[in-house]
Short mmCIF file of C-alpha atoms in Angstrom, two decimals:
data_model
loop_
_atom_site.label_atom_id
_atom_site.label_comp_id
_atom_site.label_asym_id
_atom_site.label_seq_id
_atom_site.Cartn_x
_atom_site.Cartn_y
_atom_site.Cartn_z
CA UNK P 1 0.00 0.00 0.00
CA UNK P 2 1.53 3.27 -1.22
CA UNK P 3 0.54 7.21 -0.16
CA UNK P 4 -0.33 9.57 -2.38
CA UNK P 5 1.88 12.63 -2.19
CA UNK P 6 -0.78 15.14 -1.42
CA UNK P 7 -1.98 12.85 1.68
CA UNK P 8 1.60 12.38 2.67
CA UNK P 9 2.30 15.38 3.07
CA UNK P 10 -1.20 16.14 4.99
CA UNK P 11 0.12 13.51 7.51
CA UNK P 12 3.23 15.46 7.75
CA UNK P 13 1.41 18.82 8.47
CA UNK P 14 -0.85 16.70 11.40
CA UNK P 15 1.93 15.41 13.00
CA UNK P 16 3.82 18.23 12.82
CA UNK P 17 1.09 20.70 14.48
CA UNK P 18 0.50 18.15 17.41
CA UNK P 19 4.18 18.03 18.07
CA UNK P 20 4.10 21.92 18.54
CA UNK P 21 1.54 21.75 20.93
CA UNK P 22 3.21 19.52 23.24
CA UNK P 23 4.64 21.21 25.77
CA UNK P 24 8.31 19.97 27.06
CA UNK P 25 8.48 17.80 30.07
CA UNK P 26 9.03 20.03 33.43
CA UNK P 27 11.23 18.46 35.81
CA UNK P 28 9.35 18.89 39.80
CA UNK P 29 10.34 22.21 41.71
CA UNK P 30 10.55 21.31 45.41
CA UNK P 31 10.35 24.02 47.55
CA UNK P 32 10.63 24.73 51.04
CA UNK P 33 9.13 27.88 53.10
CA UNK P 34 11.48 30.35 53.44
CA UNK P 35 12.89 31.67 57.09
CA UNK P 36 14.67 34.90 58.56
CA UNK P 37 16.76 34.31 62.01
CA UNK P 38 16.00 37.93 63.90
CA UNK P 39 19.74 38.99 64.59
CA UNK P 40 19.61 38.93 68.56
CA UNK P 41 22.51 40.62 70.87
CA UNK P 42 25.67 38.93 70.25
CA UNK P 43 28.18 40.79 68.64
CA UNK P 44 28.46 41.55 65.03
CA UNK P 45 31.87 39.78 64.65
CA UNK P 46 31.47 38.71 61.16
CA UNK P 47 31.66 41.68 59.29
CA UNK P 48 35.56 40.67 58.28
CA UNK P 49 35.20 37.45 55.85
CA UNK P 50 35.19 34.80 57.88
CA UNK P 51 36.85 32.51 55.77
CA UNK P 52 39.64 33.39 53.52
CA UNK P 53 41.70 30.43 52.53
CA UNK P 54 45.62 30.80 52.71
CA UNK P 55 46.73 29.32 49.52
CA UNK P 56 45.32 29.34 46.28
CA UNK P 57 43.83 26.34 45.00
CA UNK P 58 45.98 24.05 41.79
CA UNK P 59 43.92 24.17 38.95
CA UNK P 60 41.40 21.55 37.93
CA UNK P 61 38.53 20.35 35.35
CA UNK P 62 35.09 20.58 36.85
CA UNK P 63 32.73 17.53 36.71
CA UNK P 64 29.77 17.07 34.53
CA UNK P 65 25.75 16.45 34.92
CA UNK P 66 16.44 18.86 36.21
CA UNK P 67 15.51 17.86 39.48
CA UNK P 68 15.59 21.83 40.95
CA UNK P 69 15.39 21.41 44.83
CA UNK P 70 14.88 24.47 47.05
CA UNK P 71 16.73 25.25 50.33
CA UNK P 72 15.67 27.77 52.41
CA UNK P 73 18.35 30.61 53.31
CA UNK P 74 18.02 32.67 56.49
CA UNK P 75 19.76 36.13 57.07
CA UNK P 76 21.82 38.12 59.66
CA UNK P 77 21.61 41.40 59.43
CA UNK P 78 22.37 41.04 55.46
CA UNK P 79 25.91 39.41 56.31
CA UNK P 80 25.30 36.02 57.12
CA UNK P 81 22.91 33.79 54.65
CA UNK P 82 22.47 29.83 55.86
CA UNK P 83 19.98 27.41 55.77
CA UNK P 84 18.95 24.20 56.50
CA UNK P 85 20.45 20.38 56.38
CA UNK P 86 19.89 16.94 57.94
CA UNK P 87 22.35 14.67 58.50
CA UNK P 88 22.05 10.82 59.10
CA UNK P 89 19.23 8.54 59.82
CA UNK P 90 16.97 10.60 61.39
CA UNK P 91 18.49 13.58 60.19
CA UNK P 92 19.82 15.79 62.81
CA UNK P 93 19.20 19.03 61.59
CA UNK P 94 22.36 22.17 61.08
CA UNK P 95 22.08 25.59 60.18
CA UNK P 96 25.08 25.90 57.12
CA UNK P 97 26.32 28.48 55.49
CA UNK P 98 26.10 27.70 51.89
CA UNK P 99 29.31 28.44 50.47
CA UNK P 100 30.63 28.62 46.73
CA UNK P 101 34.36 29.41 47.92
CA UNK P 102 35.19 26.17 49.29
CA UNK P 103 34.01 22.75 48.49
CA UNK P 104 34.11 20.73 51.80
CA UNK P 105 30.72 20.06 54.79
CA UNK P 106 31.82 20.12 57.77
CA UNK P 107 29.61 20.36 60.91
CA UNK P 108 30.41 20.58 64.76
CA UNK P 109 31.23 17.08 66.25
CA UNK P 110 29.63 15.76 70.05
CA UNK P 111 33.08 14.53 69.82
CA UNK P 112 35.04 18.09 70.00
CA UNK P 113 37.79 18.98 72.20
CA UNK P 114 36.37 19.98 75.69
CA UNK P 115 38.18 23.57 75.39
CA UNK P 116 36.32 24.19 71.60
CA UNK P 117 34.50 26.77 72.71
CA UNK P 118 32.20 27.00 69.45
CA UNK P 119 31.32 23.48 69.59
CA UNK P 120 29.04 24.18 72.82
CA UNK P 121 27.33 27.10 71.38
CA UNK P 122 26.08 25.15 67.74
CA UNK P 123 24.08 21.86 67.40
CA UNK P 124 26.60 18.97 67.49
CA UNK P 125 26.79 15.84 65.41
CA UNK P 126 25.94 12.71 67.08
CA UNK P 127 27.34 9.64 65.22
CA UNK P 128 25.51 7.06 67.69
CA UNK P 129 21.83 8.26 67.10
CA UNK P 130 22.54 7.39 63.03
CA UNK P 131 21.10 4.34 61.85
CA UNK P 132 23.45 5.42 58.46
CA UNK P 133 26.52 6.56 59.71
CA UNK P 134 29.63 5.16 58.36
CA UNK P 135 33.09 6.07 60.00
CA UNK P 136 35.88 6.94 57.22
CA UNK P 137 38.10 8.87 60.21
CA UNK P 138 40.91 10.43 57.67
CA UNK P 139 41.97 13.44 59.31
CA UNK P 140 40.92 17.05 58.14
CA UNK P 141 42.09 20.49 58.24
CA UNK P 142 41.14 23.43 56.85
CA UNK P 143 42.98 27.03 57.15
CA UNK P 144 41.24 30.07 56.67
CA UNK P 145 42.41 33.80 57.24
CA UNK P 146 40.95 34.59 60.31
CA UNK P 147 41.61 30.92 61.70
CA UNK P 148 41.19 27.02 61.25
CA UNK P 149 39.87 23.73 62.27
CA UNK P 150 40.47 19.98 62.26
CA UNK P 151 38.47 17.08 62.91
CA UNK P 152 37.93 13.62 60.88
CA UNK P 153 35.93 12.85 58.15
CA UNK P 154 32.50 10.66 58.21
CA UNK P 155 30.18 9.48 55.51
CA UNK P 156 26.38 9.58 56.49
CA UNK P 157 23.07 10.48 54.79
CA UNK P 158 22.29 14.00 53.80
CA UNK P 159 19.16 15.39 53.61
CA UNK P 160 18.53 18.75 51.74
CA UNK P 161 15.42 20.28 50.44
CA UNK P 162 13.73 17.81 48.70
CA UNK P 163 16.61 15.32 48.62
CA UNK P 164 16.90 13.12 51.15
CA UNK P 165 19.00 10.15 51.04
CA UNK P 166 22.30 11.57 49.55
CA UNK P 167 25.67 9.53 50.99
CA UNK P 168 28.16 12.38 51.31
CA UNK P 169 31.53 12.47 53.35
CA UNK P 170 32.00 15.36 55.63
CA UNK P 171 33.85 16.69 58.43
CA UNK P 172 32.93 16.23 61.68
CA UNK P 173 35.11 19.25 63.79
CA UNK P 174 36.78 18.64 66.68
CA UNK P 175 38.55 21.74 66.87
CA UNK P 176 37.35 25.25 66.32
CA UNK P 177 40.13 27.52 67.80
CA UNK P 178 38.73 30.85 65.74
CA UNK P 179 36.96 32.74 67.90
CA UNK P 180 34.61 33.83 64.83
CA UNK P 181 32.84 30.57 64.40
CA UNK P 182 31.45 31.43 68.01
CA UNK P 183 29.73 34.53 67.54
CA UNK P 184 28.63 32.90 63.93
CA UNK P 185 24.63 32.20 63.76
CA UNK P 186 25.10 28.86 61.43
CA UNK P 187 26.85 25.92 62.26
CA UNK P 188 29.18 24.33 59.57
CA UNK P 189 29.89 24.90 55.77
CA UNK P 190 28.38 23.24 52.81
CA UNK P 191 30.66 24.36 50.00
CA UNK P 192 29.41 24.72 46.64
CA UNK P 193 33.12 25.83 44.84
CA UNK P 194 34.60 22.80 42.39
CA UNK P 195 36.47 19.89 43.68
CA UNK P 196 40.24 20.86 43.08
CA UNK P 197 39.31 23.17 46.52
CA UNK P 198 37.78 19.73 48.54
CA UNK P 199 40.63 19.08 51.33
CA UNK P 200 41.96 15.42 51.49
CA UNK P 201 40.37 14.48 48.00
CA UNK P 202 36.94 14.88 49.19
CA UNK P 203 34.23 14.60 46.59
CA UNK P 204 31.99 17.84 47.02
CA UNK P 205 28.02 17.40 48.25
CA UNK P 206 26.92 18.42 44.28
CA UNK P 207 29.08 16.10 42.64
CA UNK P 208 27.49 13.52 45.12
CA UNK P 209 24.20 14.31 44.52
CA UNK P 210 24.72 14.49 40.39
CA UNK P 211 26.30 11.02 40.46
CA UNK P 212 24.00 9.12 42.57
CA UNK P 213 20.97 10.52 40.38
CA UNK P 214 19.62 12.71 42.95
CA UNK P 215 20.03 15.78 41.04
CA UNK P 216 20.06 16.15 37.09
CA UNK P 217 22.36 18.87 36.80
CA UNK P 218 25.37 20.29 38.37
CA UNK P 219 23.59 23.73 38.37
CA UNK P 220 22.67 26.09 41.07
CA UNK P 221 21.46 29.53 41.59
CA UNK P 222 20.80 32.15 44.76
CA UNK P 223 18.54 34.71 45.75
CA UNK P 224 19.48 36.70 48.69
CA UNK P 225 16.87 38.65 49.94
CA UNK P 226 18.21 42.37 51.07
CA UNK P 227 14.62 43.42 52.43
CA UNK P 228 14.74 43.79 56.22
CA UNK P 229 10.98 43.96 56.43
CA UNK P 230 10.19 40.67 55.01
CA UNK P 231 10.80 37.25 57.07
CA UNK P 232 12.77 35.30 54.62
CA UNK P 233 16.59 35.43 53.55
CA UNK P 234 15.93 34.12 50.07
CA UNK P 235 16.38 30.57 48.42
CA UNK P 236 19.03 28.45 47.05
CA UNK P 237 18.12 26.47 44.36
CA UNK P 238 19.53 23.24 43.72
CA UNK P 239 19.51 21.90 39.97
CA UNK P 240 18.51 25.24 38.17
CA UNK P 241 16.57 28.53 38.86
CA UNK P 242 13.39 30.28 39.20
CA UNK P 243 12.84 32.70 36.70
CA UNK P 244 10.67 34.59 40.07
CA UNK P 245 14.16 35.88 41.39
CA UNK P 246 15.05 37.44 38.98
CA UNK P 247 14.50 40.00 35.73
CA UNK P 248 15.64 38.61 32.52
CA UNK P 249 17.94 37.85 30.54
CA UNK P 250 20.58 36.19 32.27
CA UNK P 251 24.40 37.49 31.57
CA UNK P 252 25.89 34.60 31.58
CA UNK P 253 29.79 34.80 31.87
CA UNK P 254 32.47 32.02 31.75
CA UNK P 255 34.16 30.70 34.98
CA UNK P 256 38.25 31.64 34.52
CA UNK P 257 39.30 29.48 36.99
CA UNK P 258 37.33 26.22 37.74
CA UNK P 259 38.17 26.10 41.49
CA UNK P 260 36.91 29.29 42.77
CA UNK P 261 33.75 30.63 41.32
CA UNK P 262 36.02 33.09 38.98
CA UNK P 263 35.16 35.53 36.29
CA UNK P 264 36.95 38.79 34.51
CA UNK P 265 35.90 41.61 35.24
CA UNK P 266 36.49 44.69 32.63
CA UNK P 267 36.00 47.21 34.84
CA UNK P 268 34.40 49.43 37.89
CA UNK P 269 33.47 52.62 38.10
CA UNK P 270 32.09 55.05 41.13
CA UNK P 271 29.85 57.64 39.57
CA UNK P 272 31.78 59.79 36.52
CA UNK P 273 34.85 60.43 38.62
CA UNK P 274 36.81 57.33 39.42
CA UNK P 275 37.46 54.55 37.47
CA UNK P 276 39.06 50.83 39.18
CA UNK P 277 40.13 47.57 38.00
CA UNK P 278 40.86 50.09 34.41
CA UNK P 279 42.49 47.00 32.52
CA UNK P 280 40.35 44.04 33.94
CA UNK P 281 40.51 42.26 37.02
CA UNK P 282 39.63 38.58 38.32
CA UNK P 283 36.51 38.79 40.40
CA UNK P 284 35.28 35.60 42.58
CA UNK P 285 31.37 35.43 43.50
CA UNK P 286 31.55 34.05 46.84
CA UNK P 287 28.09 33.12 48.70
CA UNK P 288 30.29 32.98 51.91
CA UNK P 289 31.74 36.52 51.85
CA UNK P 290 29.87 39.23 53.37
CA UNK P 291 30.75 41.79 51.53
CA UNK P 292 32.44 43.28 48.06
CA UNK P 293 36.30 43.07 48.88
CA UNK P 294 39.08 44.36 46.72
CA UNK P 295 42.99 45.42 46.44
CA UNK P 296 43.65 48.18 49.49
CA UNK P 297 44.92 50.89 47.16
CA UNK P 298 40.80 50.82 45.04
CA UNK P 299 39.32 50.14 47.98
CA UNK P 300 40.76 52.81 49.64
CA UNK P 301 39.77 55.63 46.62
CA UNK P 302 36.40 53.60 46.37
CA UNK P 303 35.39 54.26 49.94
CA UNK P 304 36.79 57.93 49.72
CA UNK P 305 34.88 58.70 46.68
CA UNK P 306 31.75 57.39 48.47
CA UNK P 307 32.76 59.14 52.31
CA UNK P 308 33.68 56.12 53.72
CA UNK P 309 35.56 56.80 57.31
CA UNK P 310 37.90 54.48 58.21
CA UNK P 311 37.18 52.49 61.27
CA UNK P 312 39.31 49.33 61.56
CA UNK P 313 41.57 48.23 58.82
CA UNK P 314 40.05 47.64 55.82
CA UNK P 315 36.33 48.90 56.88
CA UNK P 316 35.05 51.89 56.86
CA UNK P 317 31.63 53.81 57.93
CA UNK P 318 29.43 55.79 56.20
CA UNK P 319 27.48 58.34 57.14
CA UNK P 320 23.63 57.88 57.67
CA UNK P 321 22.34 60.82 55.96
CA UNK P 322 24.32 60.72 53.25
CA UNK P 323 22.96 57.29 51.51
CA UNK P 324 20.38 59.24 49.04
CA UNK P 325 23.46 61.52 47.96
CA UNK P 326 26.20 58.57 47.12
CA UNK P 327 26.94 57.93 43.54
CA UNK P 328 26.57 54.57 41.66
CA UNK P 329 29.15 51.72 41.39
CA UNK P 330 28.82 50.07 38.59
CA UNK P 331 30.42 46.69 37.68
CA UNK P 332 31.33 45.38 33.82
CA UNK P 333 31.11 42.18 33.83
CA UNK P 334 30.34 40.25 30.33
CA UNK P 335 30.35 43.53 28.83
CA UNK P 336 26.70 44.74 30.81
CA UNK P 337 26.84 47.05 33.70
CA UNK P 338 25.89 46.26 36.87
CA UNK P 339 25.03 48.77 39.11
CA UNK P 340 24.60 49.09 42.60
CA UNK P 341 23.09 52.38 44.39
CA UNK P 342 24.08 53.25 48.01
CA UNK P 343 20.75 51.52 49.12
CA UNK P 344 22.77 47.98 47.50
CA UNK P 345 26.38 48.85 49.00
CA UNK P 346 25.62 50.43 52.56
CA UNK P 347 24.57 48.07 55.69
CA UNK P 348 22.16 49.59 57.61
CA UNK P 349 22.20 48.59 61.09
CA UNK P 350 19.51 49.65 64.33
CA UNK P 351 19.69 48.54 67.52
CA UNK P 352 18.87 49.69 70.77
CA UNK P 353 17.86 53.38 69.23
CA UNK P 354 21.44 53.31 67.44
CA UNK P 355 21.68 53.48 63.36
CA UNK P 356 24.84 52.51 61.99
CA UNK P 357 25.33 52.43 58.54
CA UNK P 358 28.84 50.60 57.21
CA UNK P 359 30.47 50.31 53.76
CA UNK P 360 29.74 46.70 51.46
CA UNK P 361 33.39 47.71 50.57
CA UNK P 362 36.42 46.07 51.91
CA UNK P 363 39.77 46.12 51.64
CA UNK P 364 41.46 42.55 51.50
CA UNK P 365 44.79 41.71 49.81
CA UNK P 366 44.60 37.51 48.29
CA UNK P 367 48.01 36.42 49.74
CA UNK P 368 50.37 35.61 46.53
CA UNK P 369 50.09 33.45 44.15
CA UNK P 370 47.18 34.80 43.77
CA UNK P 371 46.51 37.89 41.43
CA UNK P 372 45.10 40.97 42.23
CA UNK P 373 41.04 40.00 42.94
CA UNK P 374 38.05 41.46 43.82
CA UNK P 375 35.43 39.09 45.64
CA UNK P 376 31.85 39.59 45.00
CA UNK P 377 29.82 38.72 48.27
CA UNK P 378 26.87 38.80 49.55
CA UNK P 379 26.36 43.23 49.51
CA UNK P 380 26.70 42.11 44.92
CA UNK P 381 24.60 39.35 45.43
CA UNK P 382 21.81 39.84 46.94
CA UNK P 383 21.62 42.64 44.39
CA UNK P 384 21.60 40.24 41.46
CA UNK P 385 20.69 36.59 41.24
CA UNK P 386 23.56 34.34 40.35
CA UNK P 387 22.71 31.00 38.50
CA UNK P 388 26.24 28.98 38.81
CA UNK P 389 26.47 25.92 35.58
CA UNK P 390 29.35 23.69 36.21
CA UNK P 391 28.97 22.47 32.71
CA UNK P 392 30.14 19.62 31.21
CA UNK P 393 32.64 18.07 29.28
CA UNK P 394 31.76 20.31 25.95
CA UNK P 395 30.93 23.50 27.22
CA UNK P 396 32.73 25.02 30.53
CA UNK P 397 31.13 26.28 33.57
CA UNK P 398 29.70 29.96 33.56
CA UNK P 399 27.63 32.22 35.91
CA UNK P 400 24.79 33.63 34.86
CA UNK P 401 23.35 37.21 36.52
CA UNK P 402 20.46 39.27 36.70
CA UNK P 403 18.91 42.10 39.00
CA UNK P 404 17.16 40.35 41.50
CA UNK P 405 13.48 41.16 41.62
CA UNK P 406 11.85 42.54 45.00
CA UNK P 407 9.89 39.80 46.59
CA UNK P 408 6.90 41.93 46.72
CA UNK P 409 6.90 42.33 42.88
#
């Protein structure tokens, strides 16, 4: 039995309509209410990055991999953003920060040194009350700027979001001498930055995740939420992002370096007057930064041009009354402007009948190897939504950014 051309081709046309009206599969978007911790008394310690690593990572290839999970982020006075994990069987839930400039989790231990004063202040893990938990007990240290600790590693069940189930190995800390991690509001660190930066060869919670089929893609994206009148600090989402967060397009710009989360960045400029980073610059978006940090000499002529007082090295205050008066800083970055007004780049503080208002800009200088670098924390981010795409073995990793939107819009 033959078809007549004419019919044929009739066929053709009805097949190809009803493919046009099929709409594409849409993977399930778990979600999970979003929460705010209310900042309470302790001291506002943090305002320093917390955690600068020493060295600078060895280079390395990132590994490949739409299952989006959400994670609820929480928010400390717009410098600290963490959320919720469970760990083992039942979970036994930590606050983490979630952090794309390291790669390692690590949460207090019940087993920590007596005088580790941070362990008694943060939910500890308890190996005994997991059904799941595995010992591994390699040895673990990780040095950061402002401090370090040690402890052994573990392999138990994780439970984030939606996912539950995930067999990750993570630290369990022992020892917590830096006196930061006390005054902190989260407990550990789930780092998000590519493996070459795991310590002792550990494979990082995404790359987990992607290769036991828990989630599709090595792809993640964060909205901080800057608005001190809502309750929620934002969301992390875990295998994509919500188009919500954010007003399109997306910018998307490749990663440099595949260790840190680094990009080039072709310029910066304060208003008309001052121009910084003039012949490009690397630039690192780290989730676990509080705020913008940069070479001393721009920093310094950044926070003059803006009225920044010095206060301690490398920070600086600005006046109250003169936030509606500050000029722009804008940020070239995939050749599109970012900009951030002095309502982005000033934390506002008020307690006890007090308003303090302190510069997003701070002066830090990456210990060599490294190159000059500017580190875009939290004060850039939770300006714009970042959507972070490890890639895969034909096209490289990339960030993608956009202006966040407010929530009530």
């Amino acid at each position: 039995m033959s078809l007549s051309p004419l019919l044929l081709s009739l066929l053709l046309l009805l097949l190809l309509l009803l493919l046009l009206k099929v709409e594409p599969a849409r993977a399930t978007l778990i979600r999970i209410p979003l929460r705010r911790v209310q900042p309470g008394s302790r001291t506002l310690s943090s305002l320093r990055g917390w955690r600068e690593p020493v060295k600078a990572p060895r280079l390395g290839p990132p590994s490949p991999g739409d299952k989006p999970s959400f994670v609820p982020l929480s928010n400390y006075l717009n410098v600290q953003y963490f959320g919720e994990i469970g760990l083992g069987t039942p979970p036994q839930n930590f606050s983490v920060v979630f952090d794309t400039g390291s790669s390692n989790l690590w949460v207090p231990s019940r087993r920590c040194h007596f005088f580790s004063v941070p362990c008694w202040f943060h939910h500890r893990f308890d190996s005994k009350a997991s059904s799941s938990f595995r010992p591994n007990g390699t040895k673990f240290d990780i040095q950061y700027g402002s401090g370090r600790l040690n402890g052994i590693l573990s392999e138990d069940k994780l439970t984030i979001g939606g996912i539950k189930g995930a067999s990750v190995i993570f630290g369990e800390a022992l020892w917590e001498p830096s006196l930061s991690f006390i005054f902190a509001h989260f407990d550990g660190i789930l780092g998000l930055g590519f493996p070459i930066l795991a310590v002792e060869g550990v494979q990082p919670p995404l790359d987990m995740m992607v290769e036991q089929g828990l989630l599709d893609n090595p792809v993640f994206s964060f909205y901080l939420n800057r608005d001190p009148e809502v309750t929620d600090g934002g969301e992390l989402v875990l295998g994509g992002s919500d188009p919500t967060h954010y007003i399109p397009p997306l910018t998307f710009v490749p990663v440099t370096v595949p260790a840190y989360w680094q990009i080039h960045m072709e310029r910066v400029k304060v208003g008309t007057g001052l121009t910084l980073c003039a012949q490009g610059c690397a630039a690192i978006l780290d989730t676990g930064t509080s705020l913008i940090t940069g070479p001393t000499e721009e920093i310094q002529a950044l926070n003059a041009a803006i009225g920044g007082i010095p206060v301690l090295p490398g920070e600086y205050l600005i006046q109250c009354s003169e936030i509606p008066k500050l000029p722009q800083v804008s940020l070239l970055l995939g050749g599109v402007w970012f900009n951030l007004t002095a309502q982005d780049y000033v934390i506002q503080i008020a307690r006890g009948g007090i308003h303090l208002c302190v510069s997003g800009f701070q002066a830090l200088d990456l210990p060599p190897p490294a190159e000059p670098c500017w580190i875009l924390g939290d004060v850039f981010l939770g300006s714009y939504v970042a959507v972070f795409d490890r890639g895969d073995m034909k096209s490289g990793a990339r960030v993608g950014l956009a202006r966040a939107r407010s929530r009530g819009a």
